[in-house]
XYZ file of C-alpha atoms in Angstrom:
600
model
C 9.529 9.440 -89.217
C 10.221 7.627 -92.757
C 11.404 3.940 -93.502
C 12.604 3.235 -96.968
C 12.407 0.443 -99.093
C 14.191 -0.273 -102.892
C 12.765 -2.201 -105.243
C 15.403 -4.898 -107.285
C 17.506 -5.141 -104.513
C 18.369 -8.357 -102.284
C 18.748 -6.340 -98.889
C 15.099 -5.124 -99.496
C 16.022 -1.493 -98.415
C 16.362 0.118 -94.759
C 16.663 -2.264 -91.821
C 16.119 -0.912 -87.952
C 18.698 -2.798 -86.115
C 18.383 -3.666 -81.996
C 21.471 -3.445 -80.072
C 23.265 -6.466 -79.058
C 22.737 -5.477 -75.114
C 21.618 -2.800 -72.740
C 24.856 -1.245 -72.682
C 26.785 -2.721 -76.086
C 25.511 -0.495 -78.934
C 26.858 -2.977 -81.552
C 24.374 -4.960 -83.705
C 21.998 -7.045 -82.141
C 19.742 -10.464 -83.158
C 16.385 -8.266 -83.614
C 15.637 -5.985 -86.885
C 12.877 -4.288 -88.469
C 12.105 -3.729 -91.890
C 9.729 -4.318 -95.077
C 9.373 -8.095 -96.352
C 11.469 -8.262 -99.321
C 8.997 -10.645 -101.051
C 6.310 -8.980 -101.374
C 6.935 -4.830 -100.275
C 3.426 -5.095 -98.578
C 3.873 -5.894 -94.955
C 6.494 -5.338 -92.394
C 8.211 -7.688 -89.681
C 10.316 -7.745 -86.675
C 12.965 -10.955 -87.111
C 15.001 -12.416 -84.590
C 17.985 -13.462 -86.739
C 15.938 -14.596 -89.939
C 12.703 -15.941 -87.755
C 9.923 -13.699 -88.139
C 8.483 -12.675 -84.723
C 5.893 -10.048 -85.293
C 4.299 -9.263 -88.688
C 2.028 -6.235 -89.695
C -0.838 -6.536 -92.056
C -0.390 -5.803 -95.565
C -0.806 -2.463 -96.346
C -4.454 -1.439 -97.696
C -5.751 1.737 -99.199
C -6.944 3.162 -95.346
C -5.277 2.150 -92.167
C -3.571 -1.337 -91.038
C -3.886 -2.721 -87.741
C -0.620 -1.104 -86.711
C -2.275 2.530 -87.246
C -5.592 1.460 -85.373
C -3.621 0.726 -82.208
C -1.490 4.196 -82.270
C -5.063 5.869 -82.283
C -6.692 3.813 -79.480
C -3.673 4.378 -77.737
C -3.459 8.239 -77.802
C -7.303 8.782 -77.930
C -7.403 10.174 -74.455
C -4.868 12.836 -75.208
C -6.241 13.971 -78.665
C -3.191 12.958 -80.488
C -3.946 10.716 -83.993
C -1.038 9.219 -85.849
C -1.082 9.489 -89.788
C 0.478 7.428 -92.158
C 1.317 7.647 -95.518
C 3.175 5.500 -98.372
C 5.262 7.388 -101.056
C 5.803 5.578 -104.352
C 8.522 6.946 -106.976
C 8.949 3.885 -109.258
C 11.866 2.712 -107.438
C 11.369 3.291 -103.862
C 8.166 2.930 -101.428
C 8.485 5.584 -97.725
C 6.234 4.814 -95.296
C 6.241 7.991 -92.958
C 4.349 8.569 -89.790
C 3.458 11.769 -88.112
C 1.521 13.342 -84.897
C -1.668 15.108 -85.116
C -0.692 17.289 -82.645
C 2.543 18.929 -85.088
C 5.304 16.878 -82.568
C 7.906 17.518 -84.929
C 10.433 14.473 -83.882
C 8.806 10.922 -83.817
C 11.119 8.082 -83.911
C 11.203 4.118 -84.237
C 12.979 2.066 -81.363
C 13.900 -1.955 -81.417
C 15.191 -3.098 -77.825
C 17.610 -5.296 -77.710
C 14.943 -7.543 -76.243
C 13.099 -7.331 -79.609
C 10.039 -4.764 -78.784
C 9.428 -2.228 -81.361
C 8.200 1.211 -80.090
C 7.467 4.055 -81.558
C 8.666 7.518 -79.714
C 7.525 11.298 -79.482
C 9.837 14.223 -77.737
C 7.437 15.451 -75.358
C 8.536 19.320 -74.897
C 7.311 19.716 -71.829
C 8.783 16.627 -70.088
C 11.928 17.343 -72.121
C 11.567 13.373 -72.828
C 10.949 10.609 -75.422
C 7.572 9.150 -74.889
C 6.599 5.934 -75.882
C 3.429 5.958 -77.854
C 3.167 2.463 -79.112
C 4.832 -1.130 -77.711
C 4.424 -4.172 -79.795
C 3.810 -6.908 -79.250
C 0.722 -5.446 -77.433
C -0.187 -9.312 -76.456
C 1.174 -12.653 -76.314
C -1.133 -13.913 -79.044
C -0.104 -11.642 -81.480
C 3.439 -12.973 -82.010
C 4.265 -14.836 -84.834
C 2.160 -17.720 -85.528
C 1.920 -17.827 -81.432
C -1.765 -19.784 -82.220
C -0.236 -21.940 -84.301
C -1.914 -23.115 -88.316
C -5.562 -22.089 -88.641
C -5.653 -20.538 -84.934
C -6.309 -16.709 -84.709
C -5.331 -14.348 -82.289
C -8.869 -12.325 -81.109
C -8.003 -9.053 -80.150
C -11.700 -8.219 -79.450
C -11.712 -10.661 -76.910
C -11.964 -9.682 -72.844
C -10.444 -9.213 -70.558
C -7.466 -9.805 -72.937
C -6.733 -11.213 -76.345
C -6.732 -14.705 -76.875
C -5.625 -17.411 -79.442
C -9.094 -19.525 -80.792
C -9.578 -21.691 -83.587
C -10.926 -20.490 -87.058
C -14.806 -21.709 -87.783
C -14.491 -25.117 -88.958
C -11.802 -25.751 -87.017
C -11.184 -27.317 -83.510
C -7.532 -27.525 -81.095
C -5.410 -30.069 -82.647
C -4.664 -31.298 -79.100
C -7.468 -30.093 -76.804
C -5.058 -31.316 -73.889
C -2.607 -28.580 -74.766
C -4.930 -25.970 -76.017
C -6.449 -25.992 -72.605
C -3.686 -25.947 -71.138
C -2.673 -22.538 -72.801
C 0.004 -23.935 -75.335
C -1.267 -22.848 -78.810
C 1.755 -23.959 -81.097
C 0.090 -27.121 -82.297
C -2.953 -24.781 -83.710
C -6.148 -26.134 -84.890
C -7.507 -28.538 -87.223
C -10.562 -29.124 -89.197
C -13.585 -30.682 -87.962
C -14.566 -32.139 -91.511
C -12.155 -32.788 -94.439
C -12.521 -30.756 -97.497
C -14.530 -32.598 -100.494
C -12.435 -30.787 -103.076
C -13.606 -28.408 -105.216
C -17.000 -28.374 -104.780
C -16.528 -26.572 -101.140
C -17.500 -23.350 -100.568
C -16.182 -20.569 -98.620
C -17.328 -18.924 -95.206
C -16.688 -15.033 -94.827
C -14.796 -14.185 -91.932
C -15.044 -9.706 -91.763
C -12.217 -7.837 -89.954
C -9.657 -10.429 -90.106
C -6.008 -9.624 -90.317
C -4.623 -11.839 -93.677
C -2.597 -14.050 -92.971
C 1.076 -14.899 -93.999
C 2.350 -16.594 -97.294
C -0.457 -15.363 -99.617
C 0.019 -15.354 -103.230
C -1.069 -11.949 -105.415
C -2.836 -13.216 -108.660
C -5.026 -11.134 -111.106
C -2.277 -8.674 -111.978
C -4.404 -5.604 -109.977
C -7.817 -5.580 -111.702
C -9.484 -8.578 -110.265
C -12.570 -7.841 -108.828
C -14.275 -9.386 -105.650
C -16.238 -11.969 -108.208
C -13.111 -12.848 -110.211
C -10.811 -13.361 -107.102
C -13.550 -15.718 -105.618
C -13.855 -17.872 -109.159
C -9.708 -17.835 -109.116
C -9.781 -19.487 -105.675
C -12.694 -21.456 -105.647
C -11.610 -23.256 -109.279
C -7.957 -24.240 -107.718
C -9.022 -27.480 -105.265
C -5.879 -26.423 -103.231
C -6.702 -23.042 -102.239
C -8.124 -23.033 -98.929
C -8.541 -18.943 -98.346
C -8.986 -15.404 -100.411
C -9.243 -12.095 -99.479
C -9.874 -9.416 -101.582
C -7.815 -5.754 -100.675
C -6.982 -2.563 -101.807
C -3.459 -2.397 -101.667
C -0.933 0.003 -102.108
C 2.466 -0.468 -103.766
C 4.827 1.980 -105.855
C 4.668 -0.822 -108.711
C 0.902 -0.135 -109.284
C 1.073 3.238 -108.990
C -1.444 4.157 -106.408
C -4.351 2.078 -104.820
C -5.408 -1.114 -106.582
C -7.200 -3.974 -105.527
C -5.613 -7.617 -105.405
C -6.481 -11.044 -104.820
C -4.710 -12.873 -101.993
C -5.029 -16.720 -102.230
C -3.509 -19.014 -99.886
C -2.540 -22.529 -100.659
C -1.352 -23.857 -97.329
C -1.640 -23.645 -93.644
C -3.017 -20.447 -92.264
C -0.448 -18.810 -90.078
C -0.502 -15.696 -88.244
C -4.125 -14.643 -88.274
C -5.486 -12.398 -86.079
C -9.353 -10.659 -85.409
C -9.128 -7.311 -85.297
C -13.230 -6.201 -85.403
C -14.905 -4.076 -87.860
C -13.113 -0.982 -86.769
C -9.614 -1.576 -87.264
C -9.920 -4.499 -89.668
C -10.719 -3.758 -93.552
C -10.397 -7.415 -95.005
C -12.608 -10.271 -94.791
C -11.137 -13.480 -95.650
C -13.078 -15.991 -97.290
C -12.121 -19.916 -96.044
C -13.050 -22.836 -97.789
C -14.992 -25.319 -95.840
C -17.050 -28.818 -96.202
C -19.901 -28.901 -96.873
C -20.555 -25.308 -97.831
C -22.632 -24.468 -100.745
C -20.335 -22.660 -103.446
C -22.802 -20.326 -104.451
C -23.916 -18.514 -101.126
C -21.654 -20.001 -98.407
C -24.413 -21.808 -96.572
C -24.018 -25.398 -94.987
C -25.756 -27.624 -97.575
C -27.627 -30.493 -96.610
C -28.379 -33.700 -98.529
C -29.896 -36.788 -98.419
C -26.314 -38.492 -97.796
C -25.580 -36.451 -94.499
C -29.400 -37.586 -93.239
C -28.519 -41.202 -93.504
C -24.912 -40.604 -92.265
C -25.884 -38.954 -89.040
C -27.832 -42.121 -87.595
C -24.957 -44.380 -89.185
C -22.594 -43.001 -87.012
C -24.807 -42.583 -83.851
C -24.635 -46.530 -84.154
C -21.045 -46.589 -84.916
C -20.190 -44.272 -81.577
C -22.635 -46.481 -79.990
C -20.495 -49.846 -80.454
C -17.138 -48.131 -80.228
C -18.382 -47.370 -76.584
C -19.513 -50.999 -75.524
C -16.230 -51.815 -76.859
C -14.132 -49.663 -74.746
C -16.340 -50.532 -71.840
C -15.377 -54.152 -72.647
C -12.070 -53.687 -73.015
C -11.873 -51.443 -69.614
C -13.863 -54.617 -68.035
C -10.832 -56.807 -68.744
C -8.338 -54.273 -67.070
C -6.430 -53.189 -70.175
C -4.274 -50.013 -69.403
C -5.319 -46.663 -70.565
C -2.688 -45.024 -72.333
C -0.742 -42.486 -70.905
C -1.716 -38.831 -71.266
C -0.391 -36.929 -73.777
C 3.244 -35.146 -73.040
C 3.616 -31.647 -74.266
C 6.261 -31.033 -76.507
C 6.634 -27.270 -77.653
C 8.079 -25.927 -80.836
C 11.484 -24.344 -80.836
C 10.298 -21.416 -82.299
C 7.336 -20.817 -79.160
C 10.558 -21.571 -76.623
C 12.679 -18.727 -78.481
C 9.593 -16.116 -78.541
C 9.316 -16.807 -75.150
C 13.020 -16.318 -74.023
C 13.638 -13.545 -76.889
C 15.841 -16.175 -78.588
C 17.319 -17.151 -75.532
C 18.549 -13.498 -74.326
C 21.400 -12.618 -71.771
C 18.316 -10.729 -69.814
C 16.551 -13.632 -69.662
C 19.070 -16.120 -68.369
C 18.922 -17.036 -64.674
C 21.465 -20.001 -64.305
C 24.118 -21.830 -66.219
C 24.971 -25.455 -65.197
C 26.984 -28.124 -66.262
C 24.003 -29.161 -68.314
C 23.082 -25.797 -69.824
C 21.711 -22.541 -69.526
C 18.676 -21.702 -68.077
C 16.290 -19.189 -69.125
C 12.859 -17.521 -67.700
C 9.938 -17.243 -70.341
C 6.348 -17.258 -70.253
C 4.541 -20.323 -72.129
C 0.658 -20.108 -72.234
C 0.450 -17.516 -69.718
C 2.700 -19.356 -66.901
C 6.081 -18.360 -65.822
C 8.550 -21.295 -66.557
C 12.394 -21.960 -66.452
C 13.542 -23.341 -69.811
C 16.949 -25.316 -69.583
C 18.704 -25.400 -73.151
C 20.979 -28.392 -72.808
C 24.494 -28.492 -74.180
C 25.326 -30.672 -77.120
C 27.188 -33.546 -74.997
C 24.169 -35.381 -75.074
C 24.285 -38.013 -77.892
C 21.162 -39.671 -77.732
C 18.771 -38.809 -81.229
C 15.713 -36.663 -80.970
C 13.546 -39.992 -80.333
C 15.636 -41.187 -77.484
C 15.660 -38.399 -76.087
C 11.967 -37.845 -76.657
C 11.291 -41.249 -75.161
C 13.592 -40.457 -71.934
C 12.009 -37.715 -71.172
C 8.724 -38.902 -71.151
C 9.806 -41.270 -68.384
C 10.919 -38.877 -66.571
C 7.915 -36.229 -66.675
C 6.182 -39.604 -64.983
C 8.300 -38.890 -61.816
C 5.813 -36.914 -59.195
C 7.020 -35.742 -55.857
C 6.771 -32.484 -53.945
C 10.222 -32.291 -53.583
C 10.949 -32.907 -56.978
C 10.581 -29.813 -59.732
C 8.214 -30.798 -62.255
C 9.081 -31.043 -65.719
C 6.222 -29.348 -67.972
C 7.524 -30.091 -71.158
C 10.303 -30.319 -73.806
C 11.437 -29.448 -77.391
C 13.629 -31.642 -79.499
C 14.581 -30.211 -82.310
C 16.963 -31.703 -84.730
C 20.660 -30.491 -82.601
C 17.972 -28.461 -80.169
C 17.249 -30.203 -77.191
C 15.244 -28.409 -74.174
C 13.625 -28.940 -70.974
C 10.859 -26.858 -69.765
C 10.057 -26.903 -65.785
C 8.194 -25.187 -63.198
C 9.657 -21.707 -62.565
C 11.058 -21.616 -58.907
C 10.474 -17.790 -57.484
C 13.474 -18.051 -54.799
C 15.871 -19.806 -57.408
C 18.567 -22.166 -56.218
C 19.722 -22.522 -52.516
C 23.240 -21.390 -52.927
C 22.007 -18.509 -54.825
C 20.287 -17.932 -50.852
C 23.173 -19.123 -49.043
C 25.458 -17.068 -50.812
C 24.044 -13.793 -50.702
C 24.657 -11.997 -47.691
C 20.926 -10.575 -47.944
C 19.010 -13.265 -48.922
C 20.676 -15.809 -46.365
C 18.904 -14.301 -44.013
C 15.429 -15.847 -44.498
C 17.277 -19.227 -43.817
C 16.927 -19.654 -40.793
C 17.984 -23.011 -38.803
C 14.459 -24.203 -38.908
C 14.274 -23.685 -42.634
C 17.327 -25.114 -43.108
C 16.956 -28.417 -41.102
C 13.378 -28.770 -43.121
C 14.987 -28.269 -46.856
C 17.842 -30.872 -45.823
C 14.555 -32.895 -44.834
C 12.673 -32.256 -48.150
C 15.921 -33.135 -50.200
C 16.421 -36.532 -48.397
C 12.736 -37.342 -49.327
C 13.074 -36.221 -52.827
C 16.617 -38.633 -52.991
C 14.296 -41.377 -51.430
C 11.539 -41.094 -53.950
C 14.276 -41.215 -56.980
C 16.116 -44.206 -55.447
C 13.490 -46.372 -53.988
C 9.844 -45.251 -54.509
C 9.296 -44.275 -58.248
C 9.032 -46.240 -61.206
C 12.181 -45.240 -62.474
C 15.640 -46.200 -60.056
C 17.642 -42.628 -60.862
C 20.724 -41.515 -59.291
C 21.261 -37.991 -59.607
C 24.995 -38.013 -59.807
C 25.011 -34.108 -59.579
C 23.317 -33.009 -56.712
C 24.263 -29.865 -55.052
C 22.985 -26.623 -53.802
C 22.552 -24.949 -57.088
C 20.454 -28.344 -58.151
C 18.295 -27.671 -55.020
C 15.476 -24.907 -55.701
C 12.951 -22.925 -53.706
C 9.805 -22.361 -54.073
C 7.627 -19.297 -52.762
C 7.467 -20.844 -49.674
C 11.143 -21.751 -49.010
C 10.367 -25.517 -49.734
C 12.950 -27.571 -51.812
C 12.423 -29.146 -55.361
C 15.294 -31.222 -56.666
C 16.412 -30.093 -60.119
C 18.369 -32.038 -62.772
C 17.287 -35.530 -61.792
C 17.478 -37.938 -64.389
C 20.047 -36.133 -66.621
C 22.500 -38.629 -66.155
C 19.871 -40.938 -68.459
C 20.602 -38.389 -70.730
C 24.098 -37.638 -70.489
C 25.782 -40.872 -69.635
C 27.628 -41.480 -66.537
C 30.342 -39.948 -67.509
C 30.354 -36.680 -64.912
C 33.639 -35.952 -63.357
C 33.582 -35.644 -59.680
C 33.524 -32.274 -58.479
C 36.066 -31.356 -55.645
C 35.474 -31.259 -52.391
C 36.188 -28.867 -49.625
C 37.569 -30.951 -46.390
C 36.854 -28.436 -44.003
C 33.971 -30.965 -42.861
C 36.293 -33.767 -42.163
C 38.613 -31.635 -40.521
C 36.022 -29.984 -37.959
C 34.647 -33.353 -37.343
C 37.890 -35.129 -36.475
C 38.681 -32.127 -34.182
C 35.350 -32.616 -32.341
C 34.318 -29.157 -33.491
C 31.448 -30.053 -35.605
C 28.608 -27.624 -34.012
C 31.122 -24.442 -34.877
C 30.056 -25.408 -38.474
C 26.905 -23.691 -39.393
C 26.697 -19.777 -40.826
C 27.480 -17.010 -37.744
C 23.860 -15.611 -39.041
C 22.132 -18.873 -37.383
C 24.153 -19.553 -34.692
C 21.243 -18.003 -32.020
C 18.397 -20.253 -33.516
C 20.395 -23.544 -34.573
C 20.040 -26.785 -32.503
C 23.300 -28.318 -32.041
C 21.970 -31.676 -32.025
C 20.498 -31.601 -35.055
C 23.352 -29.726 -36.620
C 25.744 -32.776 -35.503
C 23.112 -35.151 -36.545
C 23.489 -33.350 -40.418
C 26.828 -33.624 -40.239
C 26.966 -37.040 -39.117
C 24.559 -37.966 -41.723
C 26.265 -36.400 -44.593
C 29.920 -37.782 -43.688
C 28.517 -41.090 -43.704
C 26.819 -40.517 -47.012
C 30.354 -39.970 -48.721
C 31.887 -43.070 -47.359
C 34.558 -44.404 -50.145
C 32.918 -48.054 -49.908
C 29.269 -47.776 -51.403
C 28.366 -50.899 -49.390
C 29.276 -48.710 -46.054
C 26.641 -45.328 -47.021
C 23.574 -46.050 -45.641
C 20.324 -45.867 -47.815
C 17.651 -42.789 -48.425
C 15.273 -44.897 -46.261
C 17.553 -44.767 -43.399
C 18.678 -41.426 -44.127
C 15.263 -40.102 -44.073
C 14.237 -42.190 -40.774
C 17.156 -40.410 -39.071
C 16.370 -37.015 -39.633
C 12.611 -37.253 -39.087
C 13.068 -38.899 -35.399
C 16.891 -38.564 -34.818
C 19.684 -41.226 -33.554
C 22.230 -42.120 -31.266
C 23.322 -45.228 -32.651
C 25.123 -44.089 -35.582
C 28.381 -45.695 -36.727
C 31.538 -43.293 -36.791
C 32.346 -42.274 -40.151
C 35.421 -42.952 -42.383
C 37.526 -41.075 -44.363
C 35.620 -39.490 -46.675
C 36.027 -40.647 -50.209
C 37.869 -37.655 -51.915
C 40.783 -38.816 -48.971
C 40.608 -42.447 -49.998
C 41.093 -41.467 -53.541
C 44.050 -39.094 -52.822
C 45.965 -42.190 -51.121
C 45.003 -44.391 -54.208
C 46.191 -41.906 -56.823
C 49.578 -41.364 -54.093
C 50.376 -45.146 -54.184
C 49.855 -45.241 -58.118
C 52.355 -42.252 -58.334
C 54.710 -44.294 -56.070
C 54.494 -47.714 -57.987
C 54.920 -45.309 -61.476
C 58.134 -43.644 -59.684
C 59.485 -47.005 -58.160
C 59.565 -48.455 -61.912
C 61.359 -46.012 -63.483
C 64.828 -45.928 -64.420
C 65.828 -43.280 -62.131
C 64.333 -45.216 -58.750
C 63.477 -43.894 -55.196
C 60.876 -43.823 -52.532
C 58.125 -40.933 -51.969
C 56.502 -41.399 -48.681
C 53.115 -39.419 -47.992
C 52.392 -38.447 -44.567
C 48.828 -38.074 -43.398
C 47.545 -36.548 -40.243
C 45.900 -38.934 -37.904
């Protein structure tokens, strides 16, 4: 199995391209190949965005080969790799110790990279390796100055590099790492020393210096004399340009991204990280008279700040609102496999909905259509207001993303999907007996009451339908898409409504409306009550419609004094439209009259 890269070309050599879909072999979004800049590492890209990166090639094994060996240790099969150079091309090849002649790369349509071998006994392809092996090993998953600790038990997890702390403690503890980490102490300049971090995968975006002949000491001097250098590594790298193994100095001048801790077995490189207060010569924490003086001064300042804070609390100043989680677009794209159709779980008037995994939690991600005219700041402010709405019958908004023209909302995931998906599925609708349906009706009413009256904001849904009522694991309803009118404006068209309920009500046959699958379990009185209340809620004149507080009371307690409903809004609108047509026709040159016949 061989992958090739050419020098002095713009395409970077061979690339493995995924299928577009499970049954569509045309070119998809994902590709696998050499880094065309350094030729020392391979990537999986989603379009132009990296989603997975190997460590730079070394004279020994890289992290990928280490994983292969680990995965196959039980079968006694070891995977070897070799880099062949001929001054024009690099070939990276893989072979198995058991002599299996056939191995292959596979890049699935969802972006998973696999190495497979042919099993002669099973007469089938056997998957040896699947990458990414851990969520935090995705490109940049742990954010700037964060790293994926592959040695952590029971599963790999994100951590901050030594001398750093989470940029947002709330985000970090919530399993959202995209904001990364920040320094505990700012750098003082070129006088700061370096801390050795063994067993690390070198970060991305490195610069090669020294021309292939640098010693470790020369590499350290190169970085320490450059005040903008934040880290360096001294590695034994292989490249055809060098004619074989060379030692090279890798330096970093910006944020450290896509770092992993691999351990002593698989991580052959040591990363040297510049930290404030370290002695340049030995990398140990330096103490000074200034430090001994600063500590008591700092303690005094903290005490004074605490007293001032307590005084402000005593005066009744309100606390600041909790920071609302804003998630990077790149993180959402990774969670949804770049908004793959396989992750799509819905499509509504405001955009498509995808299922994804963020911070170890299943979430539903709504990618809003481009119709919203709000800018990024206005959208963010509006979402923060909506996120404050908390009710057991509302879908919880967990976060959002506003990146240029992309606006996304992140909700809790509802395993039983939408009410309409259950009602109109012949097998799933059996889960909804009348008791469950009546509880769903009352739950939706309670959610609307909260939006209309009890919440901080007065929100009219404007698009309430079965598709916007989601069901949790216990079949309890939660209203979705509330607040969309605040983002998109009140410009949504009225949907067409069937006239069956009104006609059957006029004919005295409302008890025949329930689905035949629940006829044996439903209460006729409750069915008639629900139909009666529903028709009152669609009166043409808004003043004739009941308040949601009254609706909830009636559904919870029953009532025998409800007023008779008038023609629903769609009939009244039709009469108005016909009158307008009549006026237009009568004022034309060829005048004639048009009579509308309506049954009573």
